Amino acid sequence: DAKTTQPPSMDCAEGRAANLPCNHSTISGNEYVYWYRQIHSQGPQYIIHGLKNNETNEMASLIITEDRKSSTLILPHATLRDTAVYYCIVSGGSNYKLTFGKGTLLTVNP
Amino acid sequence: EAQVTQNPRYLITVTGKKLTVTCSQNMNHEYMSWYRQDPGLGLRQIYYSMNVEVTDKGDVPEGYKVSRKEKRNFPLILESPSPNQTSLYFCASSDYRGNTIYFGEGSWLTVV
């Protein structure tokens, strides 16, 4: 699996958009970008994934650059409950294994 | 409701006393796996299973066994637990496409 780089921590004001960056410069053509989050030692929760087009669901938007070397997860209106560690993962492996890095600790402040 | 259920959620045990952590999913998923999470090391895969009677080692399989006799269940067996297996364990499942992986709530295991 390709390696990803994320900032270790970020802060965001409640109600504002949270933009979490991820670099994955060695991503290969058949690998997807996945985002998961983990709230305080609970099981990781799937957020969104994409291949090359931008994606949006009820939780977030995913913007992938045209060269696919980086992406941004956008939480449009962050709430206190969005405080969590966010993991950016690239994977296309046949064993469905996700390699989790250290992620970004997003703290949403009142 | 889609669920991955692990039991027990919390356990303190002694070195060498065999234990089993059960995992069950209600989504008819083909793929299941076990992860452990340790401070500073993140989530690491222990074992995975692509379907019934098909299992394979992940990154840290030493000291663990698994079985997949039924599609819905994937127990994690510690035949002779040691203190270095003290950790937070997660079971996960997904369908054959693997696009969305569902995780259980975790099992805190302490071996003394």
PDB file of C-alpha atoms in Angstrom, chain B residues 1-109:
ATOM      1  CA  GLU B   1     -28.627  -2.247  11.649  1.00  0.00           C
ATOM      2  CA  ALA B   2     -25.214  -3.229  10.305  1.00  0.00           C
ATOM      3  CA  GLN B   3     -23.131  -4.452  13.204  1.00  0.00           C
ATOM      4  CA  VAL B   4     -19.840  -6.061  14.098  1.00  0.00           C
ATOM      5  CA  THR B   5     -20.101  -7.353  17.649  1.00  0.00           C
ATOM      6  CA  GLN B   6     -17.134  -8.273  19.792  1.00  0.00           C
ATOM      7  CA  ASN B   7     -17.081  -9.977  23.184  1.00  0.00           C
ATOM      8  CA  PRO B   8     -15.814  -9.470  25.762  1.00  0.00           C
ATOM      9  CA  ARG B   9     -15.374  -5.706  25.602  1.00  0.00           C
ATOM     10  CA  TYR B  10     -13.078  -5.699  28.628  1.00  0.00           C
ATOM     11  CA  LEU B  11     -10.998  -8.532  30.041  1.00  0.00           C
ATOM     12  CA  ILE B  12      -8.177  -8.901  32.514  1.00  0.00           C
ATOM     13  CA  THR B  13      -6.531 -12.304  32.421  1.00  0.00           C
ATOM     14  CA  VAL B  14      -3.364 -14.011  33.602  1.00  0.00           C
ATOM     15  CA  THR B  15      -0.377 -15.136  31.586  1.00  0.00           C
ATOM     16  CA  GLY B  16      -0.906 -18.519  29.959  1.00  0.00           C
ATOM     17  CA  LYS B  17      -4.652 -18.799  30.435  1.00  0.00           C
ATOM     18  CA  LYS B  18      -6.238 -19.462  27.048  1.00  0.00           C
ATOM     19  CA  LEU B  19      -8.878 -17.019  25.962  1.00  0.00           C
ATOM     20  CA  THR B  20     -11.109 -16.367  22.979  1.00  0.00           C
ATOM     21  CA  VAL B  21     -12.459 -13.038  21.766  1.00  0.00           C
ATOM     22  CA  THR B  22     -15.554 -13.593  19.678  1.00  0.00           C
ATOM     23  CA  CYS B  23     -16.562 -11.533  16.658  1.00  0.00           C
ATOM     24  CA  SER B  24     -19.835 -11.709  14.788  1.00  0.00           C
ATOM     25  CA  GLN B  25     -21.200  -9.665  11.866  1.00  0.00           C
ATOM     26  CA  ASN B  26     -24.765  -9.495  10.567  1.00  0.00           C
ATOM     27  CA  MET B  27     -24.060  -8.209   7.057  1.00  0.00           C
ATOM     28  CA  ASN B  28     -23.248 -11.503   5.321  1.00  0.00           C
ATOM     29  CA  HIS B  29     -19.782 -10.161   4.589  1.00  0.00           C
ATOM     30  CA  GLU B  30     -17.165 -12.390   3.018  1.00  0.00           C
ATOM     31  CA  TYR B  31     -14.166 -10.606   4.475  1.00  0.00           C
ATOM     32  CA  MET B  32     -13.287 -10.368   8.171  1.00  0.00           C
ATOM     33  CA  SER B  33     -10.137  -9.389   9.994  1.00  0.00           C
ATOM     34  CA  TRP B  34      -8.588  -8.652  13.366  1.00  0.00           C
ATOM     35  CA  TYR B  35      -6.482  -5.629  14.274  1.00  0.00           C
ATOM     36  CA  ARG B  36      -4.689  -4.600  17.422  1.00  0.00           C
ATOM     37  CA  GLN B  37      -4.045  -0.993  18.392  1.00  0.00           C
ATOM     38  CA  ASP B  38      -1.160   0.083  20.572  1.00  0.00           C
ATOM     39  CA  PRO B  39       0.022   3.584  21.525  1.00  0.00           C
ATOM     40  CA  GLY B  40       2.475   4.935  18.965  1.00  0.00           C
ATOM     41  CA  LEU B  41       2.050   1.917  16.677  1.00  0.00           C
ATOM     42  CA  GLY B  42      -1.422   2.526  15.311  1.00  0.00           C
ATOM     43  CA  LEU B  43      -3.670  -0.239  14.035  1.00  0.00           C
ATOM     44  CA  ARG B  44      -1.931  -3.392  12.873  1.00  0.00           C
ATOM     45  CA  GLN B  45      -3.591  -6.339  11.199  1.00  0.00           C
ATOM     46  CA  ILE B  46      -3.300  -9.695  12.962  1.00  0.00           C
ATOM     47  CA  TYR B  47      -5.218 -12.121  10.724  1.00  0.00           C
ATOM     48  CA  TYR B  48      -7.779 -11.890   7.976  1.00  0.00           C
ATOM     49  CA  SER B  49     -10.225 -14.192   6.258  1.00  0.00           C
ATOM     50  CA  MET B  50     -11.517 -13.887   2.717  1.00  0.00           C
ATOM     51  CA  ASN B  51     -14.323 -16.390   3.271  1.00  0.00           C
ATOM     52  CA  VAL B  52     -15.334 -19.507   5.196  1.00  0.00           C
ATOM     53  CA  GLU B  53     -12.366 -21.800   5.862  1.00  0.00           C
ATOM     54  CA  VAL B  54      -9.961 -19.280   4.259  1.00  0.00           C
ATOM     55  CA  THR B  55      -7.653 -17.431   6.651  1.00  0.00           C
ATOM     56  CA  ASP B  56      -4.257 -15.786   6.329  1.00  0.00           C
ATOM     57  CA  LYS B  57      -1.710 -13.958   8.422  1.00  0.00           C
ATOM     58  CA  GLY B  58      -1.564 -10.215   8.654  1.00  0.00           C
ATOM     59  CA  ASP B  59       1.359  -8.166   9.933  1.00  0.00           C
ATOM     60  CA  VAL B  60       1.483  -9.396  13.551  1.00  0.00           C
ATOM     61  CA  PRO B  61       0.091 -12.964  13.754  1.00  0.00           C
ATOM     62  CA  GLU B  62       2.501 -14.386  16.358  1.00  0.00           C
ATOM     63  CA  GLY B  63       0.701 -15.683  19.447  1.00  0.00           C
ATOM     64  CA  TYR B  64      -2.752 -15.674  17.841  1.00  0.00           C
ATOM     65  CA  LYS B  65      -5.000 -18.143  16.084  1.00  0.00           C
ATOM     66  CA  VAL B  66      -8.246 -17.660  14.215  1.00  0.00           C
ATOM     67  CA  SER B  67     -10.923 -19.817  12.652  1.00  0.00           C
ATOM     68  CA  ARG B  68     -13.705 -19.179  10.144  1.00  0.00           C
ATOM     69  CA  LYS B  69     -16.157 -22.076  10.318  1.00  0.00           C
ATOM     70  CA  GLU B  70     -19.161 -19.883   9.627  1.00  0.00           C
ATOM     71  CA  LYS B  71     -19.457 -16.770   7.537  1.00  0.00           C
ATOM     72  CA  ARG B  72     -20.703 -14.570  10.345  1.00  0.00           C
ATOM     73  CA  ASN B  73     -18.152 -15.512  13.038  1.00  0.00           C
ATOM     74  CA  PHE B  74     -14.400 -14.958  13.256  1.00  0.00           C
ATOM     75  CA  PRO B  75     -13.044 -15.655  16.749  1.00  0.00           C
ATOM     76  CA  LEU B  76      -9.567 -14.614  17.846  1.00  0.00           C
ATOM     77  CA  ILE B  77      -7.822 -17.182  20.029  1.00  0.00           C
ATOM     78  CA  LEU B  78      -4.910 -16.517  22.361  1.00  0.00           C
ATOM     79  CA  GLU B  79      -3.662 -19.988  23.294  1.00  0.00           C
ATOM     80  CA  SER B  80      -1.159 -18.777  25.890  1.00  0.00           C
ATOM     81  CA  PRO B  81      -1.522 -15.027  26.417  1.00  0.00           C
ATOM     82  CA  SER B  82       1.491 -12.980  27.427  1.00  0.00           C
ATOM     83  CA  PRO B  83       1.723  -9.412  28.773  1.00  0.00           C
ATOM     84  CA  ASN B  84       2.866  -8.101  25.366  1.00  0.00           C
ATOM     85  CA  GLN B  85      -0.578  -9.010  24.041  1.00  0.00           C
ATOM     86  CA  THR B  86      -2.143  -6.401  26.279  1.00  0.00           C
ATOM     87  CA  SER B  87      -3.852  -4.198  23.733  1.00  0.00           C
ATOM     88  CA  LEU B  88      -7.066  -2.873  22.227  1.00  0.00           C
ATOM     89  CA  TYR B  89      -8.418  -5.321  19.654  1.00  0.00           C
ATOM     90  CA  PHE B  90     -10.768  -4.601  16.774  1.00  0.00           C
ATOM     91  CA  CYS B  91     -12.655  -6.980  14.560  1.00  0.00           C
ATOM     92  CA  ALA B  92     -13.675  -5.753  11.112  1.00  0.00           C
ATOM     93  CA  SER B  93     -15.714  -6.964   8.163  1.00  0.00           C
ATOM     94  CA  SER B  94     -16.490  -5.925   4.609  1.00  0.00           C
ATOM     95  CA  ASP B  95     -18.072  -7.333   1.491  1.00  0.00           C
ATOM     96  CA  TYR B  96     -15.945  -8.819  -1.285  1.00  0.00           C
ATOM     97  CA  ARG B  97     -15.367  -5.386  -2.818  1.00  0.00           C
ATOM     98  CA  GLY B  98     -13.799  -4.114   0.399  1.00  0.00           C
ATOM     99  CA  ASN B  99     -14.900  -0.556  -0.186  1.00  0.00           C
ATOM    100  CA  THR B 100     -16.356   0.029   3.256  1.00  0.00           C
ATOM    101  CA  ILE B 101     -14.904  -1.779   6.237  1.00  0.00           C
ATOM    102  CA  TYR B 102     -17.029  -1.913   9.381  1.00  0.00           C
ATOM    103  CA  PHE B 103     -15.277  -2.145  12.716  1.00  0.00           C
ATOM    104  CA  GLY B 104     -16.468  -3.477  16.033  1.00  0.00           C
ATOM    105  CA  GLU B 105     -16.356  -1.353  19.154  1.00  0.00           C
ATOM    106  CA  GLY B 106     -13.142  -2.915  20.379  1.00  0.00           C
ATOM    107  CA  SER B 107     -12.038  -5.284  23.131  1.00  0.00           C
ATOM    108  CA  TRP B 108      -9.658  -4.082  25.816  1.00  0.00           C
ATOM    109  CA  LEU B 109      -7.452  -6.982  26.858  1.00  0.00           C
TER     110      LEU B 109
END
